[in-house]
XYZ file of C-alpha atoms in Angstrom:
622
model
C 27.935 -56.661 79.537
C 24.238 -58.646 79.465
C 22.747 -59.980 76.680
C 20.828 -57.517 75.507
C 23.493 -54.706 75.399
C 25.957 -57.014 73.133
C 22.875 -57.282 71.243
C 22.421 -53.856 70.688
C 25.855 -53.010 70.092
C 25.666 -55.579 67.534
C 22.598 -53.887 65.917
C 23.954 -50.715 65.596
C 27.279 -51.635 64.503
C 25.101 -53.326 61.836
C 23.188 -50.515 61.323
C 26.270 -47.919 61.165
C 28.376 -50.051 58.487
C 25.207 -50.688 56.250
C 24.722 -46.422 56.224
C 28.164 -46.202 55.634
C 27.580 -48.488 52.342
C 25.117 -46.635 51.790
C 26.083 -42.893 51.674
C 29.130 -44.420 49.858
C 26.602 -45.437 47.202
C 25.022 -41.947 47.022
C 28.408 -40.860 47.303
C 29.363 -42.841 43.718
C 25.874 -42.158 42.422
C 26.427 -38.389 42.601
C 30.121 -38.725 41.172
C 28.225 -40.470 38.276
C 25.796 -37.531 37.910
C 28.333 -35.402 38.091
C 30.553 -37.220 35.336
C 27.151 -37.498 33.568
C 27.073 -33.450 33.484
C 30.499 -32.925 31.950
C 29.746 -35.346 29.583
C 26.561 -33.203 28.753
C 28.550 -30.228 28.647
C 31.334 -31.457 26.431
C 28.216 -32.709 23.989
C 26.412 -29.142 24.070
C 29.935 -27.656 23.373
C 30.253 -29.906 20.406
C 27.042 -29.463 18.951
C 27.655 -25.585 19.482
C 30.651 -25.422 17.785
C 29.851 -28.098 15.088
C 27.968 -26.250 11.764
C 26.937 -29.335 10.718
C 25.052 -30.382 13.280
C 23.315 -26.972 13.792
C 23.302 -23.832 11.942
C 24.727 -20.611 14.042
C 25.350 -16.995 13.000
C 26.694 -14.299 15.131
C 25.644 -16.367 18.084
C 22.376 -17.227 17.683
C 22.647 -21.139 17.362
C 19.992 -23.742 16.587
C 20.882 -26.983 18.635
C 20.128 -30.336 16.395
C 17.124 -31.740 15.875
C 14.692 -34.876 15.423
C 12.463 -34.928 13.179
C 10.308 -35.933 16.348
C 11.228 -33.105 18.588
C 12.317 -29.886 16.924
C 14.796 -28.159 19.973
C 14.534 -24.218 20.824
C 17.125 -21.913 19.808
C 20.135 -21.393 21.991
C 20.822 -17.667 22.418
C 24.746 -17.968 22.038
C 27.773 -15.390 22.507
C 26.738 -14.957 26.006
C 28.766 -11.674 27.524
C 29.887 -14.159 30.469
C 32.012 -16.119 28.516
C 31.573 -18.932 26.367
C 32.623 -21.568 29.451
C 29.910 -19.966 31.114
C 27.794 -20.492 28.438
C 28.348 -23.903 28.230
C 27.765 -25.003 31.799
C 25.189 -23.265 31.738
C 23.964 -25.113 28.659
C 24.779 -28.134 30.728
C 22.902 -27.523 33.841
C 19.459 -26.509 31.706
C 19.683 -29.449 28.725
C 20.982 -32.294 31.190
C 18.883 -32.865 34.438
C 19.172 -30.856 37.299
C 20.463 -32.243 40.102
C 19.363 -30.702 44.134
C 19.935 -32.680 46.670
C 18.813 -32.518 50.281
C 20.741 -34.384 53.164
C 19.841 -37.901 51.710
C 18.066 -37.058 47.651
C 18.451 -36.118 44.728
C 15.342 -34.529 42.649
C 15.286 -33.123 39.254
C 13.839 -29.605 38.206
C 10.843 -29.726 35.406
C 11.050 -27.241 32.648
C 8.392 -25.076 32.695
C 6.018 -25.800 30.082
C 4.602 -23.161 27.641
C 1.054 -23.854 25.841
C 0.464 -21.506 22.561
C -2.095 -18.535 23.388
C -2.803 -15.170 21.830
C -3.314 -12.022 23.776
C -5.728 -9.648 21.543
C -5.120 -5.643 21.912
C -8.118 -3.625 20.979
C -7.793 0.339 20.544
C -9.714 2.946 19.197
C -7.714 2.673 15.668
C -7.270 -1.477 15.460
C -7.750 -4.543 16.602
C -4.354 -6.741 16.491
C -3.963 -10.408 17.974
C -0.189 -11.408 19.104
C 0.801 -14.904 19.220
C 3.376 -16.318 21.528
C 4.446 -18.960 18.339
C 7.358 -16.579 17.792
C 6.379 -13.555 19.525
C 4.537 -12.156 16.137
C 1.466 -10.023 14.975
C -1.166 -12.797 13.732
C -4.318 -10.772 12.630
C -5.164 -7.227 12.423
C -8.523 -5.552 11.990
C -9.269 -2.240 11.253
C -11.366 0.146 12.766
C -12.316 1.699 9.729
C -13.511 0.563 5.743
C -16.340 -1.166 7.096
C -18.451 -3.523 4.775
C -22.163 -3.509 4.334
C -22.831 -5.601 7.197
C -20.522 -3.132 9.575
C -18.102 -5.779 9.832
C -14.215 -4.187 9.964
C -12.174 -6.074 7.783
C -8.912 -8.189 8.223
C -5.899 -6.856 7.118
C -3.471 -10.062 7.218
C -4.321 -12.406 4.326
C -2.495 -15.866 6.166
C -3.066 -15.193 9.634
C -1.946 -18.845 10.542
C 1.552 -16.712 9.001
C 0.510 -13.614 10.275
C 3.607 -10.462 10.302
C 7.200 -9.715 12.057
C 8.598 -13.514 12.415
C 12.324 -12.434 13.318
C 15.099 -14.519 12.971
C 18.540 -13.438 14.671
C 21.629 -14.630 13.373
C 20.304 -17.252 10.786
C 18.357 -19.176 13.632
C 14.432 -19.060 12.672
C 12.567 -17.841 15.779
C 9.095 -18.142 13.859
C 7.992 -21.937 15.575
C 9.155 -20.760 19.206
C 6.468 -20.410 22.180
C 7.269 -17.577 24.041
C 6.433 -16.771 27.884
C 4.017 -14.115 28.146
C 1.855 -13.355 30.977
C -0.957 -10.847 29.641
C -4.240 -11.107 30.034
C -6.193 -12.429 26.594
C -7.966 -9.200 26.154
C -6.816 -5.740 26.504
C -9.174 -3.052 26.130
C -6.324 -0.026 25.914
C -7.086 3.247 27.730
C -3.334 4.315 29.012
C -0.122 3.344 27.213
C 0.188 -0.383 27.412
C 2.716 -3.370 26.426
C 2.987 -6.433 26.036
C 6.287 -8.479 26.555
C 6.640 -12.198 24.965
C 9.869 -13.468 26.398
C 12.262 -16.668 25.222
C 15.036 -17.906 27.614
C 17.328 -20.256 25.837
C 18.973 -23.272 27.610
C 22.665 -20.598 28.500
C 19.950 -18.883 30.645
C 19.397 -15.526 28.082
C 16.588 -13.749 27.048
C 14.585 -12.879 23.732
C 12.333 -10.107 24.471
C 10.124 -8.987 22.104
C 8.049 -6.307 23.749
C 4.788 -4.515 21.820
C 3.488 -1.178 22.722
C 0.093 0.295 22.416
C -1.784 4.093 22.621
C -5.344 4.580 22.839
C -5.819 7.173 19.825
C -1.959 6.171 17.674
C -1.704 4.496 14.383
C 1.626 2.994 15.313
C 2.663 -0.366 17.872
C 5.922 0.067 19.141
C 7.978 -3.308 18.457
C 10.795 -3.215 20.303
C 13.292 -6.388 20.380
C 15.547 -6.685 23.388
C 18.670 -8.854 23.634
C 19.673 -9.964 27.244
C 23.307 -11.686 28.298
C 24.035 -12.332 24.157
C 24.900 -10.607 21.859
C 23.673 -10.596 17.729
C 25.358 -9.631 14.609
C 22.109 -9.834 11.764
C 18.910 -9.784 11.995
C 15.766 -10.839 9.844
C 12.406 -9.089 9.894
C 9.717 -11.311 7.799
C 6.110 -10.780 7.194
C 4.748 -13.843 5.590
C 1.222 -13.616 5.928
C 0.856 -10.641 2.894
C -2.272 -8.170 2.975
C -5.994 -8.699 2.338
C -7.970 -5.959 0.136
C -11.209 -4.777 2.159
C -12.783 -3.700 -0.748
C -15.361 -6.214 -2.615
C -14.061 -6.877 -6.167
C -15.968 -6.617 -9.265
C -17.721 -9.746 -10.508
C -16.154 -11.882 -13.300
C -13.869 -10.355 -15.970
C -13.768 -7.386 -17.244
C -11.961 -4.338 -19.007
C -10.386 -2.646 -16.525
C -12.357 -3.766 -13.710
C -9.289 -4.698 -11.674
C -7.370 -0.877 -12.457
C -9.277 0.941 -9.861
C -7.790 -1.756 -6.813
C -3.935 -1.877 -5.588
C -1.302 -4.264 -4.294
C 1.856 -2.960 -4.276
C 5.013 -3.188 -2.184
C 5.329 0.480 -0.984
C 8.506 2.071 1.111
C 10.531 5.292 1.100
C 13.788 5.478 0.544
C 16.734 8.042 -0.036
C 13.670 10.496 0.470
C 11.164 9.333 -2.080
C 8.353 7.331 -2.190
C 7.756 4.007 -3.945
C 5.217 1.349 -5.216
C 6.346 -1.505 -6.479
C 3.755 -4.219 -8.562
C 5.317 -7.771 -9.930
C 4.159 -11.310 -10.485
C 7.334 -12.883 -8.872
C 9.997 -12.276 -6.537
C 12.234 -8.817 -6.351
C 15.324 -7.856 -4.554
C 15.181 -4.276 -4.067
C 18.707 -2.695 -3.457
C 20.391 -1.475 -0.223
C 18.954 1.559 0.552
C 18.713 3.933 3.368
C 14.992 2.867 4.022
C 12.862 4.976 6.228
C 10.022 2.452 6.077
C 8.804 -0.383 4.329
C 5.591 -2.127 3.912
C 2.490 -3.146 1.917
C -0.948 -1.487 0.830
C -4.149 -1.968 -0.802
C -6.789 0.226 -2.490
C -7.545 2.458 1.144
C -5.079 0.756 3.730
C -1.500 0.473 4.098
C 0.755 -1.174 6.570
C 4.554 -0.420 6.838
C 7.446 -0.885 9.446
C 8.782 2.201 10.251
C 12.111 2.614 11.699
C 13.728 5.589 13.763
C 16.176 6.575 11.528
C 16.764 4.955 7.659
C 18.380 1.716 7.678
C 20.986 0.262 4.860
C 18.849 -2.515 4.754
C 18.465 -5.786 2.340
C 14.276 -5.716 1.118
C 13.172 -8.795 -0.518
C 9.671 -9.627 -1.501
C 7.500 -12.279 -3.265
C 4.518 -12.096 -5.082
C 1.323 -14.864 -3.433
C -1.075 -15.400 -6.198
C -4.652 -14.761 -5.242
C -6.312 -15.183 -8.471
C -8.973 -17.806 -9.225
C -12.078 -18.080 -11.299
C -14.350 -15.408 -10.759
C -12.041 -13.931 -8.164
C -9.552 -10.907 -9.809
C -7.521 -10.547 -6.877
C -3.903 -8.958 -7.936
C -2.743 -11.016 -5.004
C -0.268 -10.139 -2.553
C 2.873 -10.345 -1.105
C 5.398 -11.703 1.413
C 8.206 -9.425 2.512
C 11.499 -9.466 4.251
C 13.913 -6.658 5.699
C 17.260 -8.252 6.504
C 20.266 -5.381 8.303
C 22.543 -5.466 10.775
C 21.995 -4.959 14.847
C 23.469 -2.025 16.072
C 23.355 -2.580 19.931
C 21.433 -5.152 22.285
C 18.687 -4.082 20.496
C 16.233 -3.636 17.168
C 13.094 -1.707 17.571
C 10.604 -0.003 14.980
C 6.872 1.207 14.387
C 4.552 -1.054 13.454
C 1.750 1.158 11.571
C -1.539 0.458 10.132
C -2.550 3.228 7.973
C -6.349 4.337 6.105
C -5.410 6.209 3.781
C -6.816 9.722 4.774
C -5.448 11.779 2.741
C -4.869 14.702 5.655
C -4.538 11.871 8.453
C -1.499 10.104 6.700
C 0.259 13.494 5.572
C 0.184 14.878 9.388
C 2.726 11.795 10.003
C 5.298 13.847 8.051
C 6.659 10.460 6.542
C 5.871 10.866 2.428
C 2.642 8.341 3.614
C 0.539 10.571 0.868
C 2.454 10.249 -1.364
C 1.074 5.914 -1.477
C -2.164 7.388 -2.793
C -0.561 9.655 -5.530
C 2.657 9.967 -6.882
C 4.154 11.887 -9.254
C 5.624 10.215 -12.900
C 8.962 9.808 -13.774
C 8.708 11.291 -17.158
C 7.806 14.508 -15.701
C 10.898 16.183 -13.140
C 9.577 17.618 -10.153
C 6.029 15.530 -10.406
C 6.384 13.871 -7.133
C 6.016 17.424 -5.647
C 3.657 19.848 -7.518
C 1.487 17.237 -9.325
C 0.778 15.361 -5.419
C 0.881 19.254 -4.375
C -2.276 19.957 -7.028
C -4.232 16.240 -5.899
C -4.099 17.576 -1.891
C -5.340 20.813 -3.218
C -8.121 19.332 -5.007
C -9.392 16.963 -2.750
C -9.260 19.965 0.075
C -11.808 21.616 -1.883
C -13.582 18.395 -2.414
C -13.580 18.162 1.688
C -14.124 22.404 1.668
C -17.664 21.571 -0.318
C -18.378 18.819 1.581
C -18.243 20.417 4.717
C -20.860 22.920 3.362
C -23.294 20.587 1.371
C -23.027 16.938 2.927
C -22.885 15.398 -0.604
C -19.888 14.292 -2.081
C -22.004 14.431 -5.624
C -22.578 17.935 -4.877
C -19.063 18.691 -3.898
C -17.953 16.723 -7.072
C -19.977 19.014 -9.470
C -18.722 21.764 -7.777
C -15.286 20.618 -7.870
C -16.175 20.414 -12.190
C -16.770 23.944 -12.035
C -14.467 25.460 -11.107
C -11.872 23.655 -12.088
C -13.343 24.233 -15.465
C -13.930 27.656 -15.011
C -10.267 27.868 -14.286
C -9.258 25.976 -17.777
C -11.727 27.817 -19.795
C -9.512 31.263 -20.804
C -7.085 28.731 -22.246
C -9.811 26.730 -23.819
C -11.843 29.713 -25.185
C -8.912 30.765 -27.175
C -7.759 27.605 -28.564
C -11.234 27.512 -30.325
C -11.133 31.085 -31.279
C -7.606 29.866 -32.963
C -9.269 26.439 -34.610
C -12.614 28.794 -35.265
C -10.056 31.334 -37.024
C -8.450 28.515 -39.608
C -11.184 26.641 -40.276
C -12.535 29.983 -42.029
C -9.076 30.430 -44.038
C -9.442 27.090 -45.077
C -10.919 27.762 -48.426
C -7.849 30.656 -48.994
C -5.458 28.515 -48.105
C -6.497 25.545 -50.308
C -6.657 28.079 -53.519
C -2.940 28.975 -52.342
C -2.125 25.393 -52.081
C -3.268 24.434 -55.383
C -1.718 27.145 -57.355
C 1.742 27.231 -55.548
C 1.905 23.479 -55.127
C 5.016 23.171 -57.547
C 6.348 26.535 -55.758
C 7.082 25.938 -52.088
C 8.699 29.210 -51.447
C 5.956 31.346 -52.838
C 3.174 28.865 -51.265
C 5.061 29.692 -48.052
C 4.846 33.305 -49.118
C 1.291 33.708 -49.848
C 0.278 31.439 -46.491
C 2.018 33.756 -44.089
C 0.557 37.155 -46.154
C -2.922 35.737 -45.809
C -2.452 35.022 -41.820
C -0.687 38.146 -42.020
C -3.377 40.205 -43.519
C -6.155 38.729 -41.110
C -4.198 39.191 -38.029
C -3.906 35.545 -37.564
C -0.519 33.890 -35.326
C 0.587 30.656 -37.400
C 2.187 29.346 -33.895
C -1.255 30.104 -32.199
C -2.436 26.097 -32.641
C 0.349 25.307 -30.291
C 0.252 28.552 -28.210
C -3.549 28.635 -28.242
C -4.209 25.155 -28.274
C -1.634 22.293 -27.570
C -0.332 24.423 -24.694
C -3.554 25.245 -22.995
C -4.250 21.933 -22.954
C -0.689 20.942 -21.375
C -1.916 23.263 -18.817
C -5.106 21.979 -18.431
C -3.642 17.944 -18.026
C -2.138 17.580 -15.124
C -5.431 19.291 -12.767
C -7.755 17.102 -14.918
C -5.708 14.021 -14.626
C -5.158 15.130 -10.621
C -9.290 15.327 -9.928
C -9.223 11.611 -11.953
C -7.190 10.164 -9.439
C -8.082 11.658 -6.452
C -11.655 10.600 -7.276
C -11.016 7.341 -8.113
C -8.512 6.265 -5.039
C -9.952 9.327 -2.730
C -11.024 6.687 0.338
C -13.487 9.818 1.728
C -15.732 9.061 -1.320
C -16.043 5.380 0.067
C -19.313 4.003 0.427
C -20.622 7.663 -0.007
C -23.877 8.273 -1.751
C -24.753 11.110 -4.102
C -28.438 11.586 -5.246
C -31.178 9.160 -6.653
C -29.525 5.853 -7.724
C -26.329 6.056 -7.175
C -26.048 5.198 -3.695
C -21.577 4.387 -3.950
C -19.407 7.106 -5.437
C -16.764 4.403 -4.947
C -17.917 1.897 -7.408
C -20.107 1.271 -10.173
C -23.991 2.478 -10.072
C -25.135 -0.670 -10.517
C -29.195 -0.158 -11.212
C -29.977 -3.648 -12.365
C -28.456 -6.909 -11.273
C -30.038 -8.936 -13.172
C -28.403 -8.276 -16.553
C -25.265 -7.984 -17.491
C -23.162 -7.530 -20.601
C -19.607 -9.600 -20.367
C -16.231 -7.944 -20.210
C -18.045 -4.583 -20.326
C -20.977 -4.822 -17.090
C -20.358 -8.414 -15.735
C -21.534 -6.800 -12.219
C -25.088 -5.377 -13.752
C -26.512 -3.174 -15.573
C -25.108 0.295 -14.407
C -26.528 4.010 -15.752
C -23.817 6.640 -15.849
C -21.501 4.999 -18.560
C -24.375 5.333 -20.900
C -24.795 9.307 -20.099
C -21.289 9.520 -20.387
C -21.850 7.862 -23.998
C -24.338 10.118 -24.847
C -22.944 13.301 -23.610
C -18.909 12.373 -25.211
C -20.723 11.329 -28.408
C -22.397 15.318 -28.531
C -19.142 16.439 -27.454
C -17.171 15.427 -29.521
C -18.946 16.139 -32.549
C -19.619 20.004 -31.299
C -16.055 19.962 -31.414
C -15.353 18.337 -34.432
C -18.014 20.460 -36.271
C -16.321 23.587 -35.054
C -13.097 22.502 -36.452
C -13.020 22.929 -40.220
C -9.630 22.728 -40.947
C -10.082 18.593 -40.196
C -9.996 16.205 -42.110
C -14.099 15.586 -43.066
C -13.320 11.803 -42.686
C -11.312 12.238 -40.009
C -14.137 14.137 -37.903
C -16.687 11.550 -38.459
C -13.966 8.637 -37.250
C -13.292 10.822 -33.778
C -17.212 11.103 -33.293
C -18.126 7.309 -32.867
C -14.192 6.487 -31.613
C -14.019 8.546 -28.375
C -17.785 7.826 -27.282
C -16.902 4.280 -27.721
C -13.493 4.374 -25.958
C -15.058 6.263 -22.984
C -17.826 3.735 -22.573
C -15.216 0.767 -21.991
C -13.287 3.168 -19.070
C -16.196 4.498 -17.767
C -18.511 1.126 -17.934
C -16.334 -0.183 -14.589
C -15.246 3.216 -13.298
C -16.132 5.061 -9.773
C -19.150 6.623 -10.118
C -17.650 9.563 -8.907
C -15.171 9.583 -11.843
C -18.569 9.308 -14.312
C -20.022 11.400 -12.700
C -17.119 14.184 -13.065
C -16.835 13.522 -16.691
C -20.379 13.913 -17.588
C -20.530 17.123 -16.300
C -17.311 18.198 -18.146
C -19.262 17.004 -21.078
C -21.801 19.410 -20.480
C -19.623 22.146 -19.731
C -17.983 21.503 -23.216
C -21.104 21.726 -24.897
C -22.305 24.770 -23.453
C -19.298 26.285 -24.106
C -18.577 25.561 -27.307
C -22.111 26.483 -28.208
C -22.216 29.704 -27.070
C -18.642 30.323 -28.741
C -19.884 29.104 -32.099
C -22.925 31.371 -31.585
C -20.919 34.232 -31.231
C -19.108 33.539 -34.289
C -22.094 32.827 -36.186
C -23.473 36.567 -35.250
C -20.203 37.915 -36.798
C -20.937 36.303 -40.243
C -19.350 33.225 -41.582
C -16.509 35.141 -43.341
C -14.923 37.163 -40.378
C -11.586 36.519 -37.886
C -11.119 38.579 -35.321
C -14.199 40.795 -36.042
C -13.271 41.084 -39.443
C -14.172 40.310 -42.968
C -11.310 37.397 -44.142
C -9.119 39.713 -46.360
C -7.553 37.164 -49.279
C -3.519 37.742 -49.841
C -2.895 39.552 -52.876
C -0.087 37.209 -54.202
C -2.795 34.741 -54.790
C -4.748 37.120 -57.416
């Protein structure tokens, strides 16, 4: 053996004992990591099962937190097995450990930047957010403003709507995955998926799904390898009103303009106004939302739900700003399944549009009073006839004035039978008043035979003692409930929004404002507007027509109701629709015509006749 080959033996027997000491090394190093991984996993266990250090509800569990570094949720209960689970949790919260034939490397997580994808179709505009998977803005298609600008319907859109939170963990700060584009333009059915993968390795999908022509967004929420006992619906951000509110304070200003918590439950409809929080009870809910004067938006689920509805009232009002506010609004329930889905809708409130859902949606504009059985059917039953007539004229003569006047007529026409003979019945007393004051007089300390002689004398002039009620309380019962039906439907009808009607008034929606630049506070603080003093004029004639024709009144009395009613009407009508001004002045009219040309008929007959004949006096009183 030369030199150079003990030399070389030498080198690699070097060489061979200093890899051996190596890989040994990498060897103990890789032990360690190992070691260092059950360690890891024992920790995640503990902080799993420890309450204190996180909160967890039917295995949806928050792991703790800095107040540095807030952690993502773990999606517990995984259908593996919980040992599963917590390798798993392991391998993805310690590093990750490959190793080739001589390394070890260690896998990134894959970072998630915040982004919105924005959905336009023909009905909305609605912007998702990947910070919990949520709706954060949505803008109508409809309701434009005078600049032709749609408005916003989410009043905190850094809050925005549908935050979920399974199982007591909040999922309202996490950034989902999602991989659409930033704008969709829809012309097929399309969704959007946001999806969360917890550290166990399973998924939070919260998928969104869009028509081209539909009202409604599918929100479906999908769990994947865990499983979910509660869940958590919240819509923080409350709703915005479209609609331009009157300036500074007034009487009544604010009464034409709605917030209200609205939902259906145990088949009815209801809207709900406060100034503070309200638990409403376990109910079988078949949706549940929020509107404003012409929009509403609800979550709509596909069969009703036992579930827990709490709310909040979010004050809105400042100086010179009479905002009723809004509200926030949670729907708590249990999961049934590996699942919770519902309809997302966002509703103008068209009259025939929102009926033809079939889901009581109508009913939001009018609803019947609880004083009155059955109101909730044949009083919103009389407003969707009315405004179909409204519509009917409208189609005919493009004028919503013109249809409104129309509208006046004949629902007048229809009241006036009942009307003409409660006159004829006040015309009829008022010309036995003089008899029956003489009978009053002389059989004041003799109730039977005043009694006696009263009931001759109607008797005797073919006159029904029961005909002020019959012929004029009841008529006017009758009458109520179509007048008070064309009030509201005028003044909440959103077809009459932004419509003009002839000359100056240019809104049947809102005040005919003529003149700006004066204004009388608490009564006009937006301007000088017309109509209220027609309406003024015309209730001031009126009522005294009326009053004149009715002699049986108290003189006194009379004169009071003359000034009183033109006055109340002018602080109703000073801030009301013009369409709803409009409506009563030509009422007015109709009144005075009418009760003109019934006085003039009486008047023809001679002053002393009922019924076509002379007033016969009772003979007990000679």
């Amino acid at each position: 053996m030369n030199k150079n080959t003990i030399i070389g033996s030498v080198l690699i027997g070097a060489i061979m004992i200093w890899w051996f000491f190596m890989n040994s090394a990498n060897n103990e190093a890789a032990e360690k990591a190992k070691l260092a991984q059950k360690a890891a996993a024992k920790e995640a266990a503990a902080q799993v099962s420890d309450s204190s250090a996180a909160p967890s509800a039917n295995g949806l569990v928050l792991p703790g937190s800095t107040a540095e570094v807030k952690a993502a949720p773990v999606l517990g209960n995984s259908e593996s097995g919980i040992q599963n689970s917590e390798l798993k949790a392991a391998g993805d919260m310690s590093s990750v450990v490959t190793s080739d034939s001589s390394s070890a490397a260690v896998e990134a997580p894959k970072v998630i930047a915040p982004r919105t994808v924005t959905v336009e179709t023909d009905k909305f505009i609605m912007t998702l957010s990947n910070k919990g998977g949520k709706v954060q803005s949505v803008i109508v298609k409809a309701l434009p403003d005078s600049a032709n600008h749609f408005p916003e319907l989410i009043q905190d859109t850094a809050l925005g709507a549908l935050d979920l939170n399974l199982g007591g963990a909040d999922l309202s700060e996490v950034l989902f995955d999602v991989e659409a584009p930033e704008w969709i333009h829809v012309e097929n059915d399309t969704t959007v998926q946001f999806v969360f993968t917890d550290a166990n390795g399973n998924q939070l999908v919260r998928s969104y799904g869009f028509t081209k022509a539909g009202v409604a967004v599918r929100q479906v929420n999908k769990f994947k390898g865990f499983r979910v006992d509660k869940y958590e619906l919240s819509w923080k951000g409350g709703m915005r009103e479209t609609e331009e509110f009157p300036k500074g304070k007034s009487f009544g200003g604010t009464s034409y303009f709605f917030s209200e918590v609205i939902f259906k439950n145990n088949e009815i409809t209801e809207r709900e106004t406060f100034n503070d929080a309200m638990t409403f009870d376990n109910a079988n809910y078949y949706w549940v939302g929020m509107r404003r004067k012409y929009v509403a938006m609800s979550v709509q689920f596909d069969s009703p739900v036992p579930a827990q509805v709490k709310a909040k009232h979010i004050n809105l009002a400042t100086e010179g700003n009479p905002d009723p506010g809004t509200y926030s609004l949670s729907i708590a329930d249990t999961v049934r399944g590996d699942s919770v889905a519902y309809n997302f809708m966002v509703l103008p409130l068209e009259w025939s549009e929102v009926e033809s859902l079939g889901q009581g949606y109508e009913k939001i504009i009018v609803t019947g009073s609880k004083w009155f059985p059955g109101s909730s059917v044949w009083f919103v039953w009389i407003c969707a006839m009315l405004l179909k007539l409204l519509k009917f004229f409208y189609s005919i003569i493009p004028n919503y004035g013109v249809a409104i006047i129309l509208v006046t007529f004949i629902v007048r026409g229809i009241t006036t039978p009942f009307t003409i003979k409660q006159l004829k019945s006040t015309s009829a007393m008022s010309k036995l008043k003089p008899q029956l004051d003489e009978i009053n007089v002389k059989y004041r300390s003799d109730p039977q035979k005043k009694q006696a002689a009263i009931m001759e004398l109607y008797a005797k002039n073919g006159v029904n003692p029961l005909a002020s009620c019959t012929g004029g309380c009841l008529p006017m019962i009758i009458q109520m409930p179509i007048f008070m039906g064309l009030f509201f439907v005028l003044g909440r009808a959103v077809e009459l929004r932004g419509m003009p009607a002839f000359l100056w008034i240019t809104d049947l929606s809102r005040s005919d404002v003529i003149f700006h630049g004066f204004s009388i506070p608490f009564l006009m603080p937006d301007g000088l507007a017309l109509l209220p003093w027609i309406m003024v004029v015309t209730t001031y004639f009126q009522t005294k027509v009326t009053m004149s024709g009715n002699g049986a009144m108290d003189p006194a009395q009379a004169k009071m109701m003359t000034w009183m009613m033109p006055a109340m009407m002018f602080l109703f009508s000073a801030v009301m629709p013009s369409g709803l001004v409009l409506y009563w002045i030509v009422s007015n009219f109709w009144s005075i015509i009418q009760y003109k040309i019934i006085r003039r008929d009486n008047d023809n007959n001679g002053p002393k006749t009922v019924n076509g004949k002379k007033v016969v006096d009772a003979e007990v009183v000679k």
